[in-house]
Amino acid sequence: MTSYHIDFEPVGRRGKCPADKCLLDCAHQLGVGILSMCGGHGTCHSCKVQVLSGTVSEPTPHEQEALSPQELKNGWRLACQTYPTSDCKLSVPPQSMTTPQRIQVEGLEVTVAPDPPVRAYQLQLPVSSLSDPRADSERLLETLEQQHQVHCSIIDIDVLRNLSPQLRSWNWQAQASVRDNEVVALSPWSSHKLGLAIDLGTTKIAGYLVDLENGQTFAAKGIMNPQVSYGEDIISRITSATKSPVEAAQIQQLTVTAINQLGVDLCGEVNAKPEEIVEAVVVGNTAMHHLLLRLPVEQLGLSPYVPAIREALDIKARDIGLHIASGAYVHLLPIVAGFVGADHVAMLLATEAWQAEGLTVAIDIGTNTEVSLVSDGKVTSVSCASGPAFEGGHIKCGMRAASGAIERLLLVDDQVEYQTVDGTPPVGLCGSGILDAMAQLYLAGVIDKDGRMKDNHPRMRTRQKQLEFVLVSKDEQDGHPAIVITQQDIRELQLAKAAIRTGIQVLLETNGCSEEEIKQVIIAGAFGSYINVSSAVTIGMLPSLALDCFRQVGNAAGMGAKLALVSRSKRAEAQTVARQVGYIELATAPNFMQTFVQATHIGRYNRGG
Amino acid sequence: MNKVKQISEAIVQLKWDEIAALTNEALEAEVPALEILNQGLVPGMSVVGTKFRNGEIFLPEVLLSARTMKTALEILTPILSQQDTPSMGRVAIGTVKGDIHDIGKNIVVSMLEGNGFEVMDLGIDVDTERFVEVVRDNNLQILGLSALLTSTMPMIEETIKALEKAGLGQKVQVIVGGAPVTQAYADQIGADGYGADAVAAVEKARDLIAT
């Protein structure tokens, strides 16, 4: 097989790639994070790159549709559609990179009495001698028993492999980390007793370094999930992983490498080493969970969408390539269903929503939105395909919440007031800004309840036979392209908000409840924390309730992971939650279609015509 | 305004509660049923299609227009069938194996019915064998295959292959659609047509039958 030398700029990654690999696959092979929202199908146009030198295959119909003749002439191509035919040098523009973005790690702090699954004991072992020739393992276990009344019968094989030299070099003093009746780590006296909690999201990964003894968080950090380069949504990832075992292995490898780096970074902040982490907890949606564990995912993408396992799991961290103390375990919280995962369980655990008194809605908004309704101690959940619109996908000027994204927006007479992420000049709209724009245009009568734009505002104009509202004009930002909301954007948003509202509505109807009876709505997740709730209520995405009924709780899944990390009783509680939560397959719910069509209307949800 | 024009307007204006009366009035005024269909209803639906295409109207309005159309057709069909006027065409449609999503498919069904097609709705999660059986046992012009997920999209191709294997490739024309499906995919798997949306699907069905 012929291969070519491909050079990706400005990141400066280069290497040999086989001629039968498209540029996107070359990028992935070389570890260059190019966005691929559709998973390489040529439909999302997010993987635009410019060919600076060298020759490539002819443009495909997808590219002719996505790129103007001028762009094609200038070497712009879709990486997923283009194959090298010689050595090439490419430029990857920032908007095609899976660059660092604002990632929320904060969430409400819930305190729990630490009751960690791993405890550390300081040991002073008797020196081996001719008169005390016990094996080092016996010496260790018997000292634990004598000095701490802790009975252990197993020593992890990797601990055993290092036991003898370590005891001697540490002068017979050591700290043993014990989990149930197993010694999972041995370290010098007074080492850190660290735990790692990971919220493995489809788009983002949040990590927390926690003191196992007092439950205190030492450090927190969020990164992008590098799997984004295998597709934006869960289904694309599942499809990629199903293609071949090699691809599934690459996805797993990419994920665990990112988590390992996150662990190194977090430890760096407190001058610790990843080997001092003696327990980890991972929560994630079912697909993330299965991909991390290399469990089969094909059946997740096909009706009836069943997981391989629902129960909580304890496995050796090394079995999935996680670089923490070699004998340590990683605990995975239980799952509810194929599309309601451990992250939702963790959220219900952290917010205590599952035991709420009054009628409660708990919702985590994302590309996939999970909703639970708690009614008289009964918990019912659904998963809604809300799509990428609120993450900026399929929206003309949409983007993620990176620098320059308009995150808040207000229409004052004919002027648009806005606030951007990091306060930098505006370049596009992120989810919360998009939501505000829709609500503001509706309130101003620029769009009606059917979602139709009206040419009744000085900021309205027609481009390519389509009405659009100019939020920031070319003149208002020094000649940079105008930021607009188009009629088509409004249609995308109507679909997204209808999906979410339909989920809430089906839960209410299934439980014989009505909107007015809801006592509280808990909104979790990054998007949910940044939104202006009143905008979401205005367009009818969320129930029409007094604003003080809403609680924006931040990354509650991450908080749930932390609770499960430091508390054995919370782990047990998570099992109870997962078993107790019922699941409704939204698409098969009675009146699903009528409800959905009705929910596309903007404004307060109204069952009748 | 003449009666036929009024009927056309009623479709565009979504006057589902007035269409029956208007249709009956036109028949009483001895406007031929075929003229009501071809000069009134069909042009009305075509306007609805254009408005949907350019974003002027959305799903609820499209469904309402289909309902309005269907109400008129229910009055006209008995007369048209007496006159031996054939239906627009016979279509079977379903969501492929592994997929249970049917909003899009249901909208296509409504639009097809609204446009005078006879539609067999096979539902969701339909086995390829069932599609083959239906094509073999019925005199159909069009088979519609829908998938919402990238993970179930390959079942569209499987179904087309199964039809060919059963020697039914020439018996029916296949139109494919659904969120992840594209024209390029349709071409690649050898489908006869692609419907980007419900309006396009109806137009495609009409074109394929005409040729």
PDB file of C-alpha atoms in Angstrom, chain A residues 238 298 372 528:
ATOM      1  CA  ILE A 238     -21.506   3.669  18.366  1.00  0.00           C
ATOM      2  CA  GLU A 298     -23.753  -2.410  18.498  1.00  0.00           C
ATOM      3  CA  SER A 372     -36.740  12.062  35.269  1.00  0.00           C
ATOM      4  CA  GLY A 528     -28.472  23.990  31.754  1.00  0.00           C
TER       5      GLY A 528
END
